[in-house]
PDB file of C-alpha atoms in Angstrom:
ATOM      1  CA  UNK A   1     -16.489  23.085  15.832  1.00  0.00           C
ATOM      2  CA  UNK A   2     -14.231  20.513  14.214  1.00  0.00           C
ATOM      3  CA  UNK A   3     -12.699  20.853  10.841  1.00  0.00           C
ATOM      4  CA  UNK A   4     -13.503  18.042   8.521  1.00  0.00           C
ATOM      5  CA  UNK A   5     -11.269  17.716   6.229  1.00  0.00           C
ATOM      6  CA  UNK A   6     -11.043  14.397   3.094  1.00  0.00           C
ATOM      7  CA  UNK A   7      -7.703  13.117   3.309  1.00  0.00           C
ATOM      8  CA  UNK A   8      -8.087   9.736   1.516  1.00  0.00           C
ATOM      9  CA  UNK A   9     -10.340   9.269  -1.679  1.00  0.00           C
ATOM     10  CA  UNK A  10     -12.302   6.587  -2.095  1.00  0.00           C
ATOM     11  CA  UNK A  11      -9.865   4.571  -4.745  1.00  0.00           C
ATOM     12  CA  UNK A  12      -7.117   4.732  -2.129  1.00  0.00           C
ATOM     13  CA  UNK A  13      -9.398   3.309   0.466  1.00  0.00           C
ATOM     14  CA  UNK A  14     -10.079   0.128  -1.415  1.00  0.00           C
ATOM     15  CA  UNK A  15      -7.167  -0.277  -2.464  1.00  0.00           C
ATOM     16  CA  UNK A  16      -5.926  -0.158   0.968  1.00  0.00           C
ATOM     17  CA  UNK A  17      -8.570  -2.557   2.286  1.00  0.00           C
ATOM     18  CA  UNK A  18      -8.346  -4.745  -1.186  1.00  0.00           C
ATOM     19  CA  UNK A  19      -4.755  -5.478  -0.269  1.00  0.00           C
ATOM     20  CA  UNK A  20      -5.320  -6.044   2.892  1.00  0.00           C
ATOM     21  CA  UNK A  21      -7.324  -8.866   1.782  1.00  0.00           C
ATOM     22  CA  UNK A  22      -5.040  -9.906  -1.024  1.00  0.00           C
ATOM     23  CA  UNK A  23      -2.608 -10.374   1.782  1.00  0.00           C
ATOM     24  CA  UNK A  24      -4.580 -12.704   4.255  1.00  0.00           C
ATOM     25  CA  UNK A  25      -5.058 -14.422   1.584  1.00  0.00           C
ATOM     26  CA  UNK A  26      -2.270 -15.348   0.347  1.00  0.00           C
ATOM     27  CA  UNK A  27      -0.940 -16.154   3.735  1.00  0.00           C
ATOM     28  CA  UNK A  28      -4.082 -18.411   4.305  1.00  0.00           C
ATOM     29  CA  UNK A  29      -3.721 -20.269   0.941  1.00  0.00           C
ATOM     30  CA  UNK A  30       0.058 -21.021   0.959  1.00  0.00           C
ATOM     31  CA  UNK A  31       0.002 -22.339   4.270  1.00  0.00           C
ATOM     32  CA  UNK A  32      -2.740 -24.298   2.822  1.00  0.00           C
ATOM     33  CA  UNK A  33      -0.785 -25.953   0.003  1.00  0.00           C
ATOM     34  CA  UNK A  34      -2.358 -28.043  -2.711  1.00  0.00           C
ATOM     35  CA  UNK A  35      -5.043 -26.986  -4.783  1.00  0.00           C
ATOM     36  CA  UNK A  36      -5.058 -23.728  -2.498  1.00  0.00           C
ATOM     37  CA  UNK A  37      -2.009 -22.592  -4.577  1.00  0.00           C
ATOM     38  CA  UNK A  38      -3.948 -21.737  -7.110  1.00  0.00           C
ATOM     39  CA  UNK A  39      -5.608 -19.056  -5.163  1.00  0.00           C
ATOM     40  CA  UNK A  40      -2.662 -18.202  -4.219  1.00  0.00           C
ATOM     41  CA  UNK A  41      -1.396 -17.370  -7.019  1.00  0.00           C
ATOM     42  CA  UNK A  42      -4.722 -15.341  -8.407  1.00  0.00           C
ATOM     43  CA  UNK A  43      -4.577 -13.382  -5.310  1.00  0.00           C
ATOM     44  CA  UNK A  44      -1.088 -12.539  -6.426  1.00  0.00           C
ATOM     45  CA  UNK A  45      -1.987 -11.438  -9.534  1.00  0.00           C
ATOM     46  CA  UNK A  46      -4.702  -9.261  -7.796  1.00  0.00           C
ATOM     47  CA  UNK A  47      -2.507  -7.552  -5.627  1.00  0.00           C
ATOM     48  CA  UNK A  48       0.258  -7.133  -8.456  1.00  0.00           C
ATOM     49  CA  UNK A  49      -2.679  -4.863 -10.377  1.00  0.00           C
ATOM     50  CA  UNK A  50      -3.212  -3.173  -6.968  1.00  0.00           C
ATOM     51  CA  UNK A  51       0.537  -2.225  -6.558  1.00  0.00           C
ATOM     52  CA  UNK A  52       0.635  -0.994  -9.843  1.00  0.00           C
ATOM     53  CA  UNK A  53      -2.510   1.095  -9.727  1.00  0.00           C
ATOM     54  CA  UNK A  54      -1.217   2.370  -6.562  1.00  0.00           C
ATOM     55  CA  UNK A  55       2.371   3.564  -7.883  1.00  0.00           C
ATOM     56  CA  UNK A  56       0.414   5.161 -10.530  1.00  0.00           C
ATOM     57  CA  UNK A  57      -2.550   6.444  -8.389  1.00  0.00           C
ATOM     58  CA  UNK A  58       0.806   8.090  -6.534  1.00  0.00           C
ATOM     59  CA  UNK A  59       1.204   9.910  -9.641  1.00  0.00           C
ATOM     60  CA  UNK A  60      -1.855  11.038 -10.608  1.00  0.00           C
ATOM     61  CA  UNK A  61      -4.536  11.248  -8.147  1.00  0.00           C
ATOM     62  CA  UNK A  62      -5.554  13.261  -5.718  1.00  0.00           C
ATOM     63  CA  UNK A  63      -3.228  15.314  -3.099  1.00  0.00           C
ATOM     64  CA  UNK A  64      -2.848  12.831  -0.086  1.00  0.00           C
ATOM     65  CA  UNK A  65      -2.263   9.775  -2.269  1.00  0.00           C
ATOM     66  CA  UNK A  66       0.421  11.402  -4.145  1.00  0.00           C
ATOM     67  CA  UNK A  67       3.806  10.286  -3.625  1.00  0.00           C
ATOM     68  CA  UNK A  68       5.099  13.708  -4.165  1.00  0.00           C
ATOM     69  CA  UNK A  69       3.117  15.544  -1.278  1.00  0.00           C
ATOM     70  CA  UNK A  70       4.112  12.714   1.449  1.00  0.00           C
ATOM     71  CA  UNK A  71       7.473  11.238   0.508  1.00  0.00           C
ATOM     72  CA  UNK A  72       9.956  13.115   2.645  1.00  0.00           C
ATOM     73  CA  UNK A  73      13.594  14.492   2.106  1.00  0.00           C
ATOM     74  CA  UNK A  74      15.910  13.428   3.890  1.00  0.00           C
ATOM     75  CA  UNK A  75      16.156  17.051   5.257  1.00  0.00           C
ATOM     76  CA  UNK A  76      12.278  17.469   6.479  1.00  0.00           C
ATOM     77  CA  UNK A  77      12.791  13.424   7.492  1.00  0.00           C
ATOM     78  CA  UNK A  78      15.493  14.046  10.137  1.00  0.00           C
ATOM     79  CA  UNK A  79      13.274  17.704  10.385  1.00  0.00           C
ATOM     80  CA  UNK A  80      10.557  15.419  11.863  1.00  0.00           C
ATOM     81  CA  UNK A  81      12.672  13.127  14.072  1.00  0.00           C
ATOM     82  CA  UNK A  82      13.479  15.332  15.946  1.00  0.00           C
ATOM     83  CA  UNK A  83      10.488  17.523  16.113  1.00  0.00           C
ATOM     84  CA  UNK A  84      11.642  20.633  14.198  1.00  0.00           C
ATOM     85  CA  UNK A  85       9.091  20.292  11.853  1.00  0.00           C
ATOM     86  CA  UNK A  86       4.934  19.290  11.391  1.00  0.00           C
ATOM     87  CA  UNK A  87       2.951  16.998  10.936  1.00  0.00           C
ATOM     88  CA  UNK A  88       0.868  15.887   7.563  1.00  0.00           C
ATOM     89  CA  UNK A  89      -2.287  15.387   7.706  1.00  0.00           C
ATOM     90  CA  UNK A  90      -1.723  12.054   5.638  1.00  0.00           C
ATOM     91  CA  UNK A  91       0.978  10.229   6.409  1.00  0.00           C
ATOM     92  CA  UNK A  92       4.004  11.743   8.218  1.00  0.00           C
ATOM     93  CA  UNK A  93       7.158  11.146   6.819  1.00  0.00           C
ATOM     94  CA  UNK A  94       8.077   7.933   9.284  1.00  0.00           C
ATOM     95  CA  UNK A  95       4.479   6.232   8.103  1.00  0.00           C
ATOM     96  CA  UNK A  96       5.484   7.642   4.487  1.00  0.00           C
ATOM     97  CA  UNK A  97       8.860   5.623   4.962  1.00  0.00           C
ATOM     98  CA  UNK A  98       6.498   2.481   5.830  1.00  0.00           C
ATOM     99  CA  UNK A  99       4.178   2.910   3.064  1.00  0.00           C
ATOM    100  CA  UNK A 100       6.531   2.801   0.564  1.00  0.00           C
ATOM    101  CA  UNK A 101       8.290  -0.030   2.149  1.00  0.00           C
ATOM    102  CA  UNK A 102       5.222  -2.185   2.119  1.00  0.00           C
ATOM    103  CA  UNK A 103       4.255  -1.395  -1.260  1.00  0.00           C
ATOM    104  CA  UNK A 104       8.345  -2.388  -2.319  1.00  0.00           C
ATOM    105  CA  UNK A 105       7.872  -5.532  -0.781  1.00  0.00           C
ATOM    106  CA  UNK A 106       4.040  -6.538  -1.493  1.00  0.00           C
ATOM    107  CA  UNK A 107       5.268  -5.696  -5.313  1.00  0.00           C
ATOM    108  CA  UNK A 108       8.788  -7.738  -4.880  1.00  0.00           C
ATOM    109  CA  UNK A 109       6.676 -10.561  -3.486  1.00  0.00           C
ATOM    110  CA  UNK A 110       3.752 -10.428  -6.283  1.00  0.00           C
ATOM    111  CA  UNK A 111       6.503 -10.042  -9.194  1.00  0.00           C
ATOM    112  CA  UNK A 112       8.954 -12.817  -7.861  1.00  0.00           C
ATOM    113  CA  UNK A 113       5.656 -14.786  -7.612  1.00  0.00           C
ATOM    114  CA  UNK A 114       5.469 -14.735 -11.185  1.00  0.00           C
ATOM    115  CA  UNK A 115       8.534 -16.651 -11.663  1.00  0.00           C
ATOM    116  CA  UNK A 116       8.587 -18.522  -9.044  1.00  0.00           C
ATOM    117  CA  UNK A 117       8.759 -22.679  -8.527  1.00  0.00           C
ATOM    118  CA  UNK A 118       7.981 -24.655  -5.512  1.00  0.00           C
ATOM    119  CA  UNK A 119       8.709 -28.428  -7.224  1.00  0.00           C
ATOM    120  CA  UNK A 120       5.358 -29.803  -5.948  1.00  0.00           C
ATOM    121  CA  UNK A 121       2.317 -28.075  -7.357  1.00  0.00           C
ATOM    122  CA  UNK A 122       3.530 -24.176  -8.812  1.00  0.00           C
ATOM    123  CA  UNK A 123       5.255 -22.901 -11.155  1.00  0.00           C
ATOM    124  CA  UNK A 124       4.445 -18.981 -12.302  1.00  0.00           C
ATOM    125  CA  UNK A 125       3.565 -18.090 -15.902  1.00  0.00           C
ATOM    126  CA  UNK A 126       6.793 -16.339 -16.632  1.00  0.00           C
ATOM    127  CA  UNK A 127       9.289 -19.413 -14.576  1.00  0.00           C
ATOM    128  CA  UNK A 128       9.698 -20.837 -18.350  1.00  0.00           C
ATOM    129  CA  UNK A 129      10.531 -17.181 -19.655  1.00  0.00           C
ATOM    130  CA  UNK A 130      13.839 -17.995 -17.853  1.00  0.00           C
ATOM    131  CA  UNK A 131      16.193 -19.912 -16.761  1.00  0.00           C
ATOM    132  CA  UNK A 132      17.032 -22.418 -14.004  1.00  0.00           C
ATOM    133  CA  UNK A 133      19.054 -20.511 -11.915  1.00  0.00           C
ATOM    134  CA  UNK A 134      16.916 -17.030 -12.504  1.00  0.00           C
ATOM    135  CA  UNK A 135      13.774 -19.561 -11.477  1.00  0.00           C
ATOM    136  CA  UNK A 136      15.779 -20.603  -8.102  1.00  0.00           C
ATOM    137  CA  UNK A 137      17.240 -17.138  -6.922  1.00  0.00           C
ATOM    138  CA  UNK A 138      13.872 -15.928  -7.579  1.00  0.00           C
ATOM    139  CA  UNK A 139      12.397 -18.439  -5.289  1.00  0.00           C
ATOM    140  CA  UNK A 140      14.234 -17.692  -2.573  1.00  0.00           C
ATOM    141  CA  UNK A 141      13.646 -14.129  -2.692  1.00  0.00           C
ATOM    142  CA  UNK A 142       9.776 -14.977  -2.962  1.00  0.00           C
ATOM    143  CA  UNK A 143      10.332 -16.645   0.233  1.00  0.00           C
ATOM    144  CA  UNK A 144      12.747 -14.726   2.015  1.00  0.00           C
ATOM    145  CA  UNK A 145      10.592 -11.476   1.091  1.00  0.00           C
ATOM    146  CA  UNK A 146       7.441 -13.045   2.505  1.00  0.00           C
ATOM    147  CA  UNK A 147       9.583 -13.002   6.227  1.00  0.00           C
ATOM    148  CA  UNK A 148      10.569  -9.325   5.782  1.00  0.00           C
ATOM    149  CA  UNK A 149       6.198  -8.307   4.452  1.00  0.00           C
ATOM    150  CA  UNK A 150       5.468  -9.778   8.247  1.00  0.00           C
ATOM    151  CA  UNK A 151       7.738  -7.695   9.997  1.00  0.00           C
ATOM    152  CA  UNK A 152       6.536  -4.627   8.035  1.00  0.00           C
ATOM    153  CA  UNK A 153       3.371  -5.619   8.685  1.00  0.00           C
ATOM    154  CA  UNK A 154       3.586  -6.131  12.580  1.00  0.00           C
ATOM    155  CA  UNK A 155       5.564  -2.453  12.624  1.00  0.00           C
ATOM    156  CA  UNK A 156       2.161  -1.060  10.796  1.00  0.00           C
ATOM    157  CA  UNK A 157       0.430  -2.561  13.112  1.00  0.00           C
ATOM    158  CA  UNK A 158       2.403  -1.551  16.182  1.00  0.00           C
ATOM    159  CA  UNK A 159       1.968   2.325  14.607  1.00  0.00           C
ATOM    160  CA  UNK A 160      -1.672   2.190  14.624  1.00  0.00           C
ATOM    161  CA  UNK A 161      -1.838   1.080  17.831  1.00  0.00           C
ATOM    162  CA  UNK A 162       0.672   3.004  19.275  1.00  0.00           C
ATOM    163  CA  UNK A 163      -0.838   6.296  18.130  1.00  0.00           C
ATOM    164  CA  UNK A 164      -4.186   5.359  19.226  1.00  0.00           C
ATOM    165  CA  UNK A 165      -3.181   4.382  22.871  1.00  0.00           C
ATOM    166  CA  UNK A 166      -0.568   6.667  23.821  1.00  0.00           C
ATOM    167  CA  UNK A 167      -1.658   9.714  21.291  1.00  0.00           C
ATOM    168  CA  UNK A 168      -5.775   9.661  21.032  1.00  0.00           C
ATOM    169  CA  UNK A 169      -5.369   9.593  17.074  1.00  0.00           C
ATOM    170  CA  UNK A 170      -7.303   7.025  15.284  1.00  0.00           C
ATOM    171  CA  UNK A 171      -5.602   6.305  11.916  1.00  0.00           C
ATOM    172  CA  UNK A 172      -8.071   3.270  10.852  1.00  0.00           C
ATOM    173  CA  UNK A 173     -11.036   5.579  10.786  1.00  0.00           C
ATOM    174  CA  UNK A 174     -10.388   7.725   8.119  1.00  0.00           C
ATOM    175  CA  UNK A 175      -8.930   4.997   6.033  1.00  0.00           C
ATOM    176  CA  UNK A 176     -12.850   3.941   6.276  1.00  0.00           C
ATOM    177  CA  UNK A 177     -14.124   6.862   6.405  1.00  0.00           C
ATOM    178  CA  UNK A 178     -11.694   9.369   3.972  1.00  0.00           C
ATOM    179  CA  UNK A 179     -11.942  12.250   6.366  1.00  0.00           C
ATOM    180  CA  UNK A 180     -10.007  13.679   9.199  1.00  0.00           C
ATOM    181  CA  UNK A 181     -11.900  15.306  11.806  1.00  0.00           C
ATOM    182  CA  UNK A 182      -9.067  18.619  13.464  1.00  0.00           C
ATOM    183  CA  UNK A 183     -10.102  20.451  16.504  1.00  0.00           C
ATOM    184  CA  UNK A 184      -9.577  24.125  15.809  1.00  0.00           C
ATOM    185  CA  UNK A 185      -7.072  24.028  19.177  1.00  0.00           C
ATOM    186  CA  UNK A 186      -5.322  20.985  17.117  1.00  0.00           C
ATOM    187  CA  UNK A 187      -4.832  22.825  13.959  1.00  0.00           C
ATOM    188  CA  UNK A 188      -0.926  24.583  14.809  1.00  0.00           C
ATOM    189  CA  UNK A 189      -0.127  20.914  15.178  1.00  0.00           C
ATOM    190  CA  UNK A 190      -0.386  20.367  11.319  1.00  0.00           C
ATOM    191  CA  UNK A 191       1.536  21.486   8.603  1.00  0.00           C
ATOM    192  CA  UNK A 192      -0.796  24.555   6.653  1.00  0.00           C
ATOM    193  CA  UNK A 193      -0.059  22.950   3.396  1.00  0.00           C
ATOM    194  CA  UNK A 194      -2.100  20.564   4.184  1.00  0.00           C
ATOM    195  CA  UNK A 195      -4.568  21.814   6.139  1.00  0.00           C
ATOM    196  CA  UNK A 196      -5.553  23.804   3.009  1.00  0.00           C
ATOM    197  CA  UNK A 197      -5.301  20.865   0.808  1.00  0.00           C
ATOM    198  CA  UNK A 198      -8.664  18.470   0.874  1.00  0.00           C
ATOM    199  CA  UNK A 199      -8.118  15.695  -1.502  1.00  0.00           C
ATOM    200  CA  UNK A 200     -10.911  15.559  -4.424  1.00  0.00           C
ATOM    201  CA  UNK A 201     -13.177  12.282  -4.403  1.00  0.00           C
ATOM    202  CA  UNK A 202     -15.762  13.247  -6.883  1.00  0.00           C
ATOM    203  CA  UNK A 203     -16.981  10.812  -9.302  1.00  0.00           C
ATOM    204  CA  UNK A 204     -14.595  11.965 -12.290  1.00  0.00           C
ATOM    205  CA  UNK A 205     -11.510  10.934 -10.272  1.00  0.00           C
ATOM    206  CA  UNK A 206     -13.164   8.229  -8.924  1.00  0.00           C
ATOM    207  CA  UNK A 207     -14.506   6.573 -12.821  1.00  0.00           C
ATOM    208  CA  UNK A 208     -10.709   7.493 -13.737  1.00  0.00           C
ATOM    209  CA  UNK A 209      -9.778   5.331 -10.634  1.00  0.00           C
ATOM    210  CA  UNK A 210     -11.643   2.441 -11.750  1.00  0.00           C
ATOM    211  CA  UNK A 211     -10.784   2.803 -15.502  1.00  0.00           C
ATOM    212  CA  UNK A 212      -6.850   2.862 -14.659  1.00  0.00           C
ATOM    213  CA  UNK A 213      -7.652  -0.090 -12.364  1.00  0.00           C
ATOM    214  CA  UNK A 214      -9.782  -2.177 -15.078  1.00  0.00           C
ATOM    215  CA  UNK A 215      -6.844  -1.493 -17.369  1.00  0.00           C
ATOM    216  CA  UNK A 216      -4.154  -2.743 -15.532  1.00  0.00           C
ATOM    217  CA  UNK A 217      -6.173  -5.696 -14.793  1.00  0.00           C
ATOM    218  CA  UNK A 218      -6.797  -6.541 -18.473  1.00  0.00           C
ATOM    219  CA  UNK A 219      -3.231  -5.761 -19.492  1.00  0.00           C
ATOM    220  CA  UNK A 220      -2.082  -7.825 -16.487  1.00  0.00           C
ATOM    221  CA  UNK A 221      -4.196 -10.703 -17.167  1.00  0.00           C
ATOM    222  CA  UNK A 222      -2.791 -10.451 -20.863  1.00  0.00           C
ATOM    223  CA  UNK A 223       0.666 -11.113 -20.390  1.00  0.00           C
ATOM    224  CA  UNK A 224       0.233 -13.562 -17.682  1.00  0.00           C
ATOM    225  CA  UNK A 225      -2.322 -16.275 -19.853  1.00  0.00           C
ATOM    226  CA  UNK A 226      -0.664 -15.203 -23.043  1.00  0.00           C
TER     227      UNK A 226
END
């Protein structure tokens, strides 16, 4: 009988799926131009409150989702490479590494956004906080950034389908789903830490979720129509 096991709460599964969405998006509406810009700039602002609720989420909520439980040393890194140590029932530390990448760069993009200036039809809320020169080099990181989010995005990708095909795991399903389903004979495979480690989802964390989330928003929204 398999061991079921909740790796993901719910909060980190819309937030995963949330940005996901953010992210088309913004892609969509910037190739778009125009009047699209504007949604592309409140999609921004949505996935700037994600990010943030995420790096705090990493902090606070529940075992999986914590930064501290799935961000490797270099030591248990290399450890892993080269198959000397186990692997997580979350993320291992070479999808940790990506994680942590994407959120860098979803968060560069959304922040530089915020400054940012494309001489036809945007300008960010905070572009006149600064100057000229700030407003340009900003810019151009906004758009060099968005080059280096598709490559991380097409490695993600790769991963999920690389693991599926050539190792039988399916990593979208319990990012739908929250749990992880380990056949007793599959068990030595994974590290015992966190075998014995469930992540909570009850409705406390999940109302704390939402009320960290709401906050941010409103904050957010504050500063960037004050």
């Amino acid at each position: 009988m398999k061991k079921i096991i909740r790796v993901w709460d719910l909060p980190i599964r819309l937030f995963h799926w949330l940005l996901t969405i953010c992210i088309l998006a913004s892609f969509i509406s910037v190739k778009i131009g125009g009047n699209a810009m504007e949604i592309h700039a409140r999609v921004g602002y949505c996935a700037l409150a994600l990010i943030i609720f995420r790096i705090c989420w990493g902090l606070i909520g529940s075992y999986h989702a914590r930064f501290i439980n799935f961000i490797p040393s270099p030591k248990s890194f290399f450890s892993y490479v080269f198959g000397k140590s186990k692997a997580g029932l979350g993320h291992n530390p070479l999808g940790a590494l990506s994680v942590v990448a994407l959120i860098f760069s979803v968060g560069l993009q959304a922040v530089t956004g915020l400054f940012a200036n494309d001489d036809i039809s945007f300008e960010g809320p905070f572009a006149k906080y600064v100057s000229n020169n700030t407003v340009s080099f900003l810019t151009s990181i906004h758009h060099l950034n968005e080059t280096v989010l598709i490559i991380l995005i097409a490695l993600h990708l790769c991963a999920i389908l690389f693991y599926y095909k050539f190792k039988g795991e399916n990593l979208v399903k319990p990012m739908i789903m929250g749990d992880k389903e380990i056949d007793p004979s599959e068990e030595a495979n994974y590290s015992p830490a966190d075998l014995g480690h469930a992540s909570g989802d009850g409705g406390l964390q999940r109302s704390l979720a939402l009320f960290l989330l709401s906050l941010i928003a409103v904050i957010l929204g504050y500063f960037i129509t004050a």
